[in-house]
PDB file of C-alpha atoms in Angstrom:
ATOM      1  CA  MET J   1     -27.814 -10.306  23.912  1.00 47.00           C
ATOM      2  CA  SER J   2     -28.221  -6.536  24.164  1.00 49.00           C
ATOM      3  CA  GLY J   3     -25.658  -4.148  22.698  1.00 51.00           C
ATOM      4  CA  SER J   4     -24.414  -2.879  26.075  1.00 51.00           C
ATOM      5  CA  ALA J   5     -23.906  -6.383  27.488  1.00 52.00           C
ATOM      6  CA  TYR J   6     -22.247  -7.394  24.239  1.00 49.00           C
ATOM      7  CA  ASP J   7     -19.768  -4.503  24.346  1.00 53.00           C
ATOM      8  CA  ARG J   8     -18.279  -5.731  27.594  1.00 53.00           C
ATOM      9  CA  HIS J   9     -17.369  -9.013  25.897  1.00 56.00           C
ATOM     10  CA  ILE J  10     -15.690  -7.648  22.838  1.00 58.00           C
ATOM     11  CA  THR J  11     -14.324 -10.904  21.448  1.00 63.00           C
ATOM     12  CA  ILE J  12     -17.652 -12.739  21.495  1.00 70.00           C
ATOM     13  CA  PHE J  13     -19.735 -13.016  18.316  1.00 76.00           C
ATOM     14  CA  SER J  14     -23.318 -11.790  18.448  1.00 79.00           C
ATOM     15  CA  ASP J  15     -25.939 -14.467  17.768  1.00 82.00           C
ATOM     16  CA  SER J  16     -26.186 -13.273  14.152  1.00 85.00           C
ATOM     17  CA  GLY J  17     -22.432 -13.833  13.669  1.00 82.00           C
ATOM     18  CA  ARG J  18     -21.464 -10.161  13.763  1.00 84.00           C
ATOM     19  CA  LEU J  19     -18.419  -8.734  15.555  1.00 85.00           C
ATOM     20  CA  TYR J  20     -19.554  -5.267  16.533  1.00 84.00           C
ATOM     21  CA  GLN J  21     -16.159  -4.021  17.738  1.00 87.00           C
ATOM     22  CA  VAL J  22     -14.735  -4.673  14.263  1.00 91.00           C
ATOM     23  CA  GLU J  23     -17.723  -2.956  12.667  1.00 91.00           C
ATOM     24  CA  TYR J  24     -17.176   0.066  14.938  1.00 91.00           C
ATOM     25  CA  ALA J  25     -13.565   0.218  13.716  1.00 93.00           C
ATOM     26  CA  PHE J  26     -14.826   0.370  10.108  1.00 95.00           C
ATOM     27  CA  LYS J  27     -17.166   3.236  11.092  1.00 95.00           C
ATOM     28  CA  ALA J  28     -14.178   5.051  12.646  1.00 94.00           C
ATOM     29  CA  ILE J  29     -12.512   5.143   9.194  1.00 96.00           C
ATOM     30  CA  THR J  30     -15.154   7.659   8.102  1.00 93.00           C
ATOM     31  CA  SER J  31     -15.017   9.685  11.353  1.00 88.00           C
ATOM     32  CA  ALA J  32     -12.213  12.027  10.213  1.00 89.00           C
ATOM     33  CA  ASN J  33     -14.369  12.851   7.166  1.00 94.00           C
ATOM     34  CA  ILE J  34     -11.373  12.551   4.854  1.00 96.00           C
ATOM     35  CA  THR J  35     -11.494  10.546   1.622  1.00 97.00           C
ATOM     36  CA  SER J  36      -8.325   9.096   0.134  1.00 97.00           C
ATOM     37  CA  LEU J  37      -7.508   6.975  -2.880  1.00 97.00           C
ATOM     38  CA  GLY J  38      -4.727   5.020  -4.535  1.00 97.00           C
ATOM     39  CA  VAL J  39      -4.124   4.409  -8.251  1.00 98.00           C
ATOM     40  CA  LYS J  40      -1.637   2.156 -10.040  1.00 97.00           C
ATOM     41  CA  GLY J  41       0.077   3.358 -13.240  1.00 96.00           C
ATOM     42  CA  LYS J  42       2.274   1.514 -15.735  1.00 94.00           C
ATOM     43  CA  ASN J  43       5.475   2.308 -13.848  1.00 93.00           C
ATOM     44  CA  CYS J  44       4.263   4.245 -10.825  1.00 96.00           C
ATOM     45  CA  ALA J  45       1.750   4.086  -7.974  1.00 97.00           C
ATOM     46  CA  VAL J  46       0.061   7.120  -6.440  1.00 97.00           C
ATOM     47  CA  VAL J  47      -1.825   7.865  -3.205  1.00 98.00           C
ATOM     48  CA  LEU J  48      -3.927  10.976  -2.632  1.00 97.00           C
ATOM     49  CA  SER J  49      -5.762  12.323   0.375  1.00 97.00           C
ATOM     50  CA  GLN J  50      -7.774  15.385   1.269  1.00 97.00           C
ATOM     51  CA  LYS J  51      -5.966  17.646   3.702  1.00 96.00           C
ATOM     52  CA  LYS J  52      -8.007  19.506   6.294  1.00 95.00           C
ATOM     53  CA  VAL J  53      -6.450  21.764   8.914  1.00 93.00           C
ATOM     54  CA  ALA J  54      -9.084  22.022  11.628  1.00 88.00           C
ATOM     55  CA  ASP J  55      -7.837  25.156  13.338  1.00 92.00           C
ATOM     56  CA  LYS J  56      -6.089  28.361  12.233  1.00 93.00           C
ATOM     57  CA  LEU J  57      -3.532  27.939  15.025  1.00 96.00           C
ATOM     58  CA  ILE J  58      -2.403  24.491  13.838  1.00 95.00           C
ATOM     59  CA  ASP J  59       0.863  24.297  11.883  1.00 95.00           C
ATOM     60  CA  PRO J  60      -0.298  22.803   8.525  1.00 93.00           C
ATOM     61  CA  SER J  61       3.036  21.008   7.992  1.00 93.00           C
ATOM     62  CA  SER J  62       2.282  18.825  11.043  1.00 94.00           C
ATOM     63  CA  VAL J  63      -1.005  17.576   9.552  1.00 94.00           C
ATOM     64  CA  SER J  64      -0.516  14.585   7.273  1.00 96.00           C
ATOM     65  CA  TYR J  65      -2.151  11.284   6.363  1.00 97.00           C
ATOM     66  CA  ILE J  66       0.597  10.197   3.935  1.00 98.00           C
ATOM     67  CA  PHE J  67       3.661   8.416   5.308  1.00 98.00           C
ATOM     68  CA  ARG J  68       6.866   6.804   4.036  1.00 97.00           C
ATOM     69  CA  LEU J  69       7.265   3.376   5.640  1.00 97.00           C
ATOM     70  CA  SER J  70      10.560   2.385   3.984  1.00 96.00           C
ATOM     71  CA  PRO J  71      12.637   3.683   1.043  1.00 93.00           C
ATOM     72  CA  SER J  72      10.417   1.694  -1.332  1.00 91.00           C
ATOM     73  CA  VAL J  73       6.971   1.669   0.346  1.00 97.00           C
ATOM     74  CA  GLY J  74       4.642   4.556   1.144  1.00 97.00           C
ATOM     75  CA  CYS J  75       1.066   4.705   2.365  1.00 98.00           C
ATOM     76  CA  VAL J  76      -2.001   6.794   2.943  1.00 98.00           C
ATOM     77  CA  MET J  77      -3.844   6.214   6.224  1.00 98.00           C
ATOM     78  CA  THR J  78      -7.569   6.906   6.445  1.00 97.00           C
ATOM     79  CA  GLY J  79      -9.458   7.218   9.722  1.00 96.00           C
ATOM     80  CA  SER J  80      -8.340   8.028  13.272  1.00 95.00           C
ATOM     81  CA  ILE J  81      -5.016   9.889  12.993  1.00 95.00           C
ATOM     82  CA  ALA J  82      -3.874   8.637  16.408  1.00 95.00           C
ATOM     83  CA  ASP J  83      -4.434   5.016  15.346  1.00 96.00           C
ATOM     84  CA  ALA J  84      -2.810   5.818  11.993  1.00 97.00           C
ATOM     85  CA  ARG J  85       0.414   7.067  13.585  1.00 97.00           C
ATOM     86  CA  ALA J  86       0.609   4.046  15.897  1.00 97.00           C
ATOM     87  CA  SER J  87       0.078   1.736  12.931  1.00 97.00           C
ATOM     88  CA  VAL J  88       2.725   3.590  10.856  1.00 98.00           C
ATOM     89  CA  ASP J  89       5.289   3.229  13.655  1.00 98.00           C
ATOM     90  CA  ARG J  90       4.607  -0.515  13.792  1.00 97.00           C
ATOM     91  CA  ALA J  91       4.830  -0.848   9.989  1.00 98.00           C
ATOM     92  CA  ARG J  92       8.153   1.043   9.899  1.00 98.00           C
ATOM     93  CA  GLY J  93       9.493  -1.282  12.594  1.00 98.00           C
ATOM     94  CA  GLU J  94       8.370  -4.369  10.652  1.00 98.00           C
ATOM     95  CA  ALA J  95       9.923  -3.068   7.405  1.00 98.00           C
ATOM     96  CA  ALA J  96      13.218  -2.195   9.145  1.00 98.00           C
ATOM     97  CA  GLU J  97      13.372  -5.596  10.860  1.00 98.00           C
ATOM     98  CA  PHE J  98      12.784  -7.386   7.534  1.00 98.00           C
ATOM     99  CA  ARG J  99      15.562  -5.312   5.889  1.00 97.00           C
ATOM    100  CA  TYR J 100      17.968  -6.157   8.719  1.00 98.00           C
ATOM    101  CA  LYS J 101      17.058  -9.864   8.694  1.00 98.00           C
ATOM    102  CA  TYR J 102      16.990 -10.577   4.937  1.00 97.00           C
ATOM    103  CA  GLY J 103      19.189  -7.850   3.443  1.00 97.00           C
ATOM    104  CA  TYR J 104      16.623  -6.338   1.053  1.00 95.00           C
ATOM    105  CA  GLU J 105      13.614  -4.051   1.391  1.00 95.00           C
ATOM    106  CA  MET J 106      10.313  -5.605   2.529  1.00 96.00           C
ATOM    107  CA  PRO J 107       8.044  -5.998  -0.531  1.00 96.00           C
ATOM    108  CA  CYS J 108       4.704  -4.181  -0.442  1.00 97.00           C
ATOM    109  CA  ASP J 109       2.576  -7.365  -0.500  1.00 97.00           C
ATOM    110  CA  VAL J 110       4.606  -8.945   2.319  1.00 98.00           C
ATOM    111  CA  LEU J 111       4.219  -5.813   4.473  1.00 98.00           C
ATOM    112  CA  ALA J 112       0.466  -5.734   3.704  1.00 98.00           C
ATOM    113  CA  LYS J 113       0.189  -9.375   4.794  1.00 98.00           C
ATOM    114  CA  ARG J 114       2.115  -8.673   8.007  1.00 98.00           C
ATOM    115  CA  LEU J 115      -0.049  -5.647   8.891  1.00 98.00           C
ATOM    116  CA  GLY J 116      -3.182  -7.681   8.096  1.00 98.00           C
ATOM    117  CA  ASN J 117      -2.009 -10.453  10.431  1.00 97.00           C
ATOM    118  CA  ILE J 118      -1.355  -7.937  13.224  1.00 96.00           C
ATOM    119  CA  ASN J 119      -4.801  -6.338  12.734  1.00 96.00           C
ATOM    120  CA  GLN J 120      -6.467  -9.755  12.787  1.00 95.00           C
ATOM    121  CA  VAL J 121      -4.966 -10.533  16.207  1.00 93.00           C
ATOM    122  CA  TYR J 122      -6.435  -7.242  17.473  1.00 91.00           C
ATOM    123  CA  THR J 123      -9.897  -8.655  16.685  1.00 89.00           C
ATOM    124  CA  GLN J 124      -9.275 -11.726  18.888  1.00 87.00           C
ATOM    125  CA  ARG J 125      -8.040 -10.297  22.169  1.00 82.00           C
ATOM    126  CA  ALA J 126     -10.162  -8.560  24.783  1.00 77.00           C
ATOM    127  CA  TYR J 127      -7.315  -6.254  25.861  1.00 80.00           C
ATOM    128  CA  MET J 128      -6.732  -4.870  22.340  1.00 85.00           C
ATOM    129  CA  ARG J 129      -9.165  -2.924  20.212  1.00 89.00           C
ATOM    130  CA  PRO J 130      -9.073  -2.993  16.414  1.00 93.00           C
ATOM    131  CA  LEU J 131      -7.473   0.193  15.071  1.00 95.00           C
ATOM    132  CA  GLY J 132      -9.959   2.490  13.314  1.00 96.00           C
ATOM    133  CA  VAL J 133      -7.826   3.021  10.251  1.00 97.00           C
ATOM    134  CA  ALA J 134      -7.509   1.698   6.682  1.00 98.00           C
ATOM    135  CA  THR J 135      -3.999   1.490   5.235  1.00 98.00           C
ATOM    136  CA  THR J 136      -3.380   1.858   1.485  1.00 98.00           C
ATOM    137  CA  LEU J 137       0.185   0.839   0.602  1.00 98.00           C
ATOM    138  CA  VAL J 138       2.038   1.641  -2.637  1.00 98.00           C
ATOM    139  CA  SER J 139       5.358   0.498  -4.031  1.00 97.00           C
ATOM    140  CA  VAL J 140       7.144  -0.263  -7.288  1.00 95.00           C
ATOM    141  CA  ASP J 141       8.441  -3.810  -6.903  1.00 93.00           C
ATOM    142  CA  SER J 142      11.606  -4.878  -8.755  1.00 89.00           C
ATOM    143  CA  GLU J 143       9.888  -8.147  -9.793  1.00 91.00           C
ATOM    144  CA  LYS J 144       6.178  -7.363  -9.955  1.00 93.00           C
ATOM    145  CA  GLY J 145       6.215  -3.678 -10.908  1.00 94.00           C
ATOM    146  CA  PRO J 146       3.781  -1.159  -9.350  1.00 96.00           C
ATOM    147  CA  GLN J 147       1.902  -2.479  -6.318  1.00 97.00           C
ATOM    148  CA  LEU J 148      -1.178  -1.148  -4.516  1.00 98.00           C
ATOM    149  CA  TYR J 149      -2.535  -2.932  -1.442  1.00 98.00           C
ATOM    150  CA  LYS J 150      -5.183  -2.080   1.128  1.00 98.00           C
ATOM    151  CA  VAL J 151      -5.381  -3.429   4.683  1.00 98.00           C
ATOM    152  CA  ASP J 152      -8.549  -3.022   6.775  1.00 97.00           C
ATOM    153  CA  PRO J 153      -9.199  -3.210  10.555  1.00 96.00           C
ATOM    154  CA  ALA J 154     -10.432  -6.814  10.297  1.00 95.00           C
ATOM    155  CA  GLY J 155      -7.039  -7.910   8.911  1.00 96.00           C
ATOM    156  CA  TYR J 156      -8.189  -8.350   5.322  1.00 97.00           C
ATOM    157  CA  TYR J 157      -5.621  -7.287   2.713  1.00 98.00           C
ATOM    158  CA  ILE J 158      -5.732  -7.449  -1.073  1.00 97.00           C
ATOM    159  CA  GLY J 159      -4.112  -5.892  -4.154  1.00 97.00           C
ATOM    160  CA  TYR J 160      -5.915  -3.331  -6.341  1.00 97.00           C
ATOM    161  CA  LYS J 161      -5.580  -1.441  -9.625  1.00 97.00           C
ATOM    162  CA  ALA J 162      -7.217   1.489  -7.825  1.00 98.00           C
ATOM    163  CA  THR J 163      -9.075   1.847  -4.539  1.00 98.00           C
ATOM    164  CA  ALA J 164     -10.476   4.408  -2.107  1.00 98.00           C
ATOM    165  CA  SER J 165     -11.219   4.772   1.616  1.00 97.00           C
ATOM    166  CA  GLY J 166     -13.274   7.151   3.733  1.00 96.00           C
ATOM    167  CA  PRO J 167     -16.815   8.587   3.649  1.00 96.00           C
ATOM    168  CA  LYS J 168     -16.995   8.767  -0.181  1.00 96.00           C
ATOM    169  CA  GLN J 169     -15.291   5.409  -0.722  1.00 96.00           C
ATOM    170  CA  GLN J 170     -18.062   3.832  -2.791  1.00 96.00           C
ATOM    171  CA  GLU J 171     -18.531   6.843  -5.099  1.00 96.00           C
ATOM    172  CA  ALA J 172     -14.767   7.080  -5.692  1.00 97.00           C
ATOM    173  CA  ILE J 173     -14.489   3.342  -6.425  1.00 97.00           C
ATOM    174  CA  THR J 174     -17.389   3.559  -8.898  1.00 97.00           C
ATOM    175  CA  TYR J 175     -15.692   6.502 -10.666  1.00 97.00           C
ATOM    176  CA  LEU J 176     -12.336   4.683 -10.843  1.00 97.00           C
ATOM    177  CA  GLU J 177     -13.999   1.473 -12.086  1.00 97.00           C
ATOM    178  CA  LYS J 178     -15.362   3.397 -15.076  1.00 96.00           C
ATOM    179  CA  LYS J 179     -11.979   5.015 -15.802  1.00 95.00           C
ATOM    180  CA  LEU J 180     -10.034   1.741 -15.547  1.00 96.00           C
ATOM    181  CA  LYS J 181     -12.555  -0.509 -17.289  1.00 94.00           C
ATOM    182  CA  ASN J 182     -10.720  -3.321 -19.152  1.00 93.00           C
ATOM    183  CA  LYS J 183      -7.346  -1.843 -18.130  1.00 95.00           C
ATOM    184  CA  GLU J 184      -4.639  -3.292 -15.884  1.00 94.00           C
ATOM    185  CA  TYR J 185      -3.497   0.165 -14.771  1.00 95.00           C
ATOM    186  CA  ALA J 186      -4.040   3.879 -15.408  1.00 96.00           C
ATOM    187  CA  ASP J 187      -2.455   5.084 -18.663  1.00 94.00           C
ATOM    188  CA  GLY J 188       0.234   7.714 -19.026  1.00 94.00           C
ATOM    189  CA  SER J 189       3.084   9.126 -16.953  1.00 93.00           C
ATOM    190  CA  TRP J 190       2.971   9.633 -13.172  1.00 94.00           C
ATOM    191  CA  GLU J 191       1.668  13.158 -13.839  1.00 95.00           C
ATOM    192  CA  ASP J 192      -1.320  11.687 -15.721  1.00 96.00           C
ATOM    193  CA  VAL J 193      -2.002   9.192 -12.917  1.00 97.00           C
ATOM    194  CA  VAL J 194      -1.876  12.005 -10.335  1.00 97.00           C
ATOM    195  CA  GLU J 195      -4.273  14.069 -12.456  1.00 97.00           C
ATOM    196  CA  LEU J 196      -6.682  11.104 -12.700  1.00 97.00           C
ATOM    197  CA  GLY J 197      -6.593  10.788  -8.905  1.00 97.00           C
ATOM    198  CA  ILE J 198      -7.214  14.504  -8.350  1.00 97.00           C
ATOM    199  CA  THR J 199     -10.075  14.490 -10.898  1.00 97.00           C
ATOM    200  CA  ALA J 200     -11.643  11.447  -9.223  1.00 97.00           C
ATOM    201  CA  LEU J 201     -11.537  13.064  -5.743  1.00 97.00           C
ATOM    202  CA  SER J 202     -12.727  16.388  -7.157  1.00 96.00           C
ATOM    203  CA  ASN J 203     -15.711  14.738  -8.873  1.00 96.00           C
ATOM    204  CA  VAL J 204     -16.943  12.595  -5.986  1.00 96.00           C
ATOM    205  CA  LEU J 205     -16.548  15.410  -3.437  1.00 96.00           C
ATOM    206  CA  SER J 206     -17.759  18.177  -5.806  1.00 95.00           C
ATOM    207  CA  VAL J 207     -14.806  20.330  -4.769  1.00 92.00           C
ATOM    208  CA  ASP J 208     -12.325  22.392  -6.786  1.00 94.00           C
ATOM    209  CA  PHE J 209      -9.159  21.758  -4.832  1.00 95.00           C
ATOM    210  CA  LYS J 210      -6.513  24.317  -3.936  1.00 94.00           C
ATOM    211  CA  LYS J 211      -2.910  23.146  -3.573  1.00 94.00           C
ATOM    212  CA  HIS J 212      -2.988  23.139   0.261  1.00 94.00           C
ATOM    213  CA  GLU J 213      -6.159  21.016   0.373  1.00 96.00           C
ATOM    214  CA  LEU J 214      -4.499  17.902  -1.064  1.00 97.00           C
ATOM    215  CA  GLU J 215      -1.716  15.539  -0.133  1.00 97.00           C
ATOM    216  CA  ILE J 216      -0.133  13.329  -2.778  1.00 97.00           C
ATOM    217  CA  GLY J 217       2.493  10.613  -2.491  1.00 97.00           C
ATOM    218  CA  ILE J 218       4.122   8.964  -5.510  1.00 97.00           C
ATOM    219  CA  GLU J 219       6.325   5.953  -6.025  1.00 94.00           C
ATOM    220  CA  GLY J 220       8.023   5.689  -9.440  1.00 88.00           C
ATOM    221  CA  THR J 221      10.470   3.293 -11.068  1.00 74.00           C
ATOM    222  CA  ASP J 222      13.336   5.787 -10.914  1.00 78.00           C
ATOM    223  CA  ILE J 223      12.562   7.248  -7.458  1.00 79.00           C
ATOM    224  CA  GLY J 224      11.630   5.937  -4.044  1.00 86.00           C
ATOM    225  CA  PHE J 225       8.427   7.031  -2.322  1.00 94.00           C
ATOM    226  CA  ARG J 226       8.066  10.787  -1.866  1.00 94.00           C
ATOM    227  CA  LYS J 227       5.397  13.396  -1.224  1.00 96.00           C
ATOM    228  CA  LEU J 228       4.718  16.075  -3.811  1.00 95.00           C
ATOM    229  CA  THR J 229       5.355  19.675  -2.776  1.00 95.00           C
ATOM    230  CA  GLU J 230       2.507  22.216  -2.884  1.00 95.00           C
ATOM    231  CA  GLU J 231       4.104  23.717  -6.018  1.00 96.00           C
ATOM    232  CA  GLU J 232       4.067  20.334  -7.782  1.00 96.00           C
ATOM    233  CA  ILE J 233       0.435  19.795  -6.749  1.00 96.00           C
ATOM    234  CA  ASP J 234      -0.380  23.272  -8.099  1.00 96.00           C
ATOM    235  CA  GLU J 235       1.222  22.337 -11.458  1.00 96.00           C
ATOM    236  CA  ARG J 236      -1.076  19.306 -11.735  1.00 96.00           C
ATOM    237  CA  LEU J 237      -4.135  21.404 -10.775  1.00 96.00           C
ATOM    238  CA  GLN J 238      -3.187  23.941 -13.480  1.00 95.00           C
ATOM    239  CA  ALA J 239      -2.798  21.134 -16.034  1.00 95.00           C
ATOM    240  CA  ILE J 240      -6.283  19.814 -15.161  1.00 94.00           C
ATOM    241  CA  SER J 241      -7.902  23.271 -15.479  1.00 93.00           C
ATOM    242  CA  GLU J 242      -6.192  23.786 -18.852  1.00 91.00           C
ATOM    243  CA  LYS J 243      -7.652  20.473 -20.112  1.00 85.00           C
ATOM    244  CA  ASP J 244     -11.133  21.621 -19.055  1.00 75.00           C
TER     245      ASP J 244
END
């Protein structure tokens, strides 16, 4: 079956067992040309993303790939920003509904499973397309401690010590694998974990970041999920340059 004929029947497998629409969604994750990563610490979890403002007329405060889904869960979205915002709205609704129904915040792994299930249905139906976005969720769970989960457009979700998404995903994962070899989590305080994340992104992209070129979200044991201010990011950048 040719590609064009195949595309009109988006829920049919090709004869080699491939689902091209899902593969296209994975390609869309790299289309924004933004690499993000998540790292788990001893009592914190951190997400980082590049921040690119495409036009001088755009208000930079309206450009963001990091979102708070509930008081205890945050995420970084990588890929199509339109799909990301739609997915975030759905995730916030799911988390709020769980809180209303059960009386406690939706745990990170349960939310990841729910988002994975929703994404999987999008791969089955002809009137829905898979969303071209990867979701990296972070939380500090009262029972399990720091949590880091990633959900992809196919509906696959799994927990990580550290992970990355975007064009430089593989290089970032390789770098983090070396840093976290034989470890359950990144050592040190949340500041150290943030610095590891910045250093990893800086290395794989060969860029010396300025404070407005990064977005960072942290979840710690004593605080809910929040984004770091530009001043706080600048402090971490200064600390890294002093180490060098």
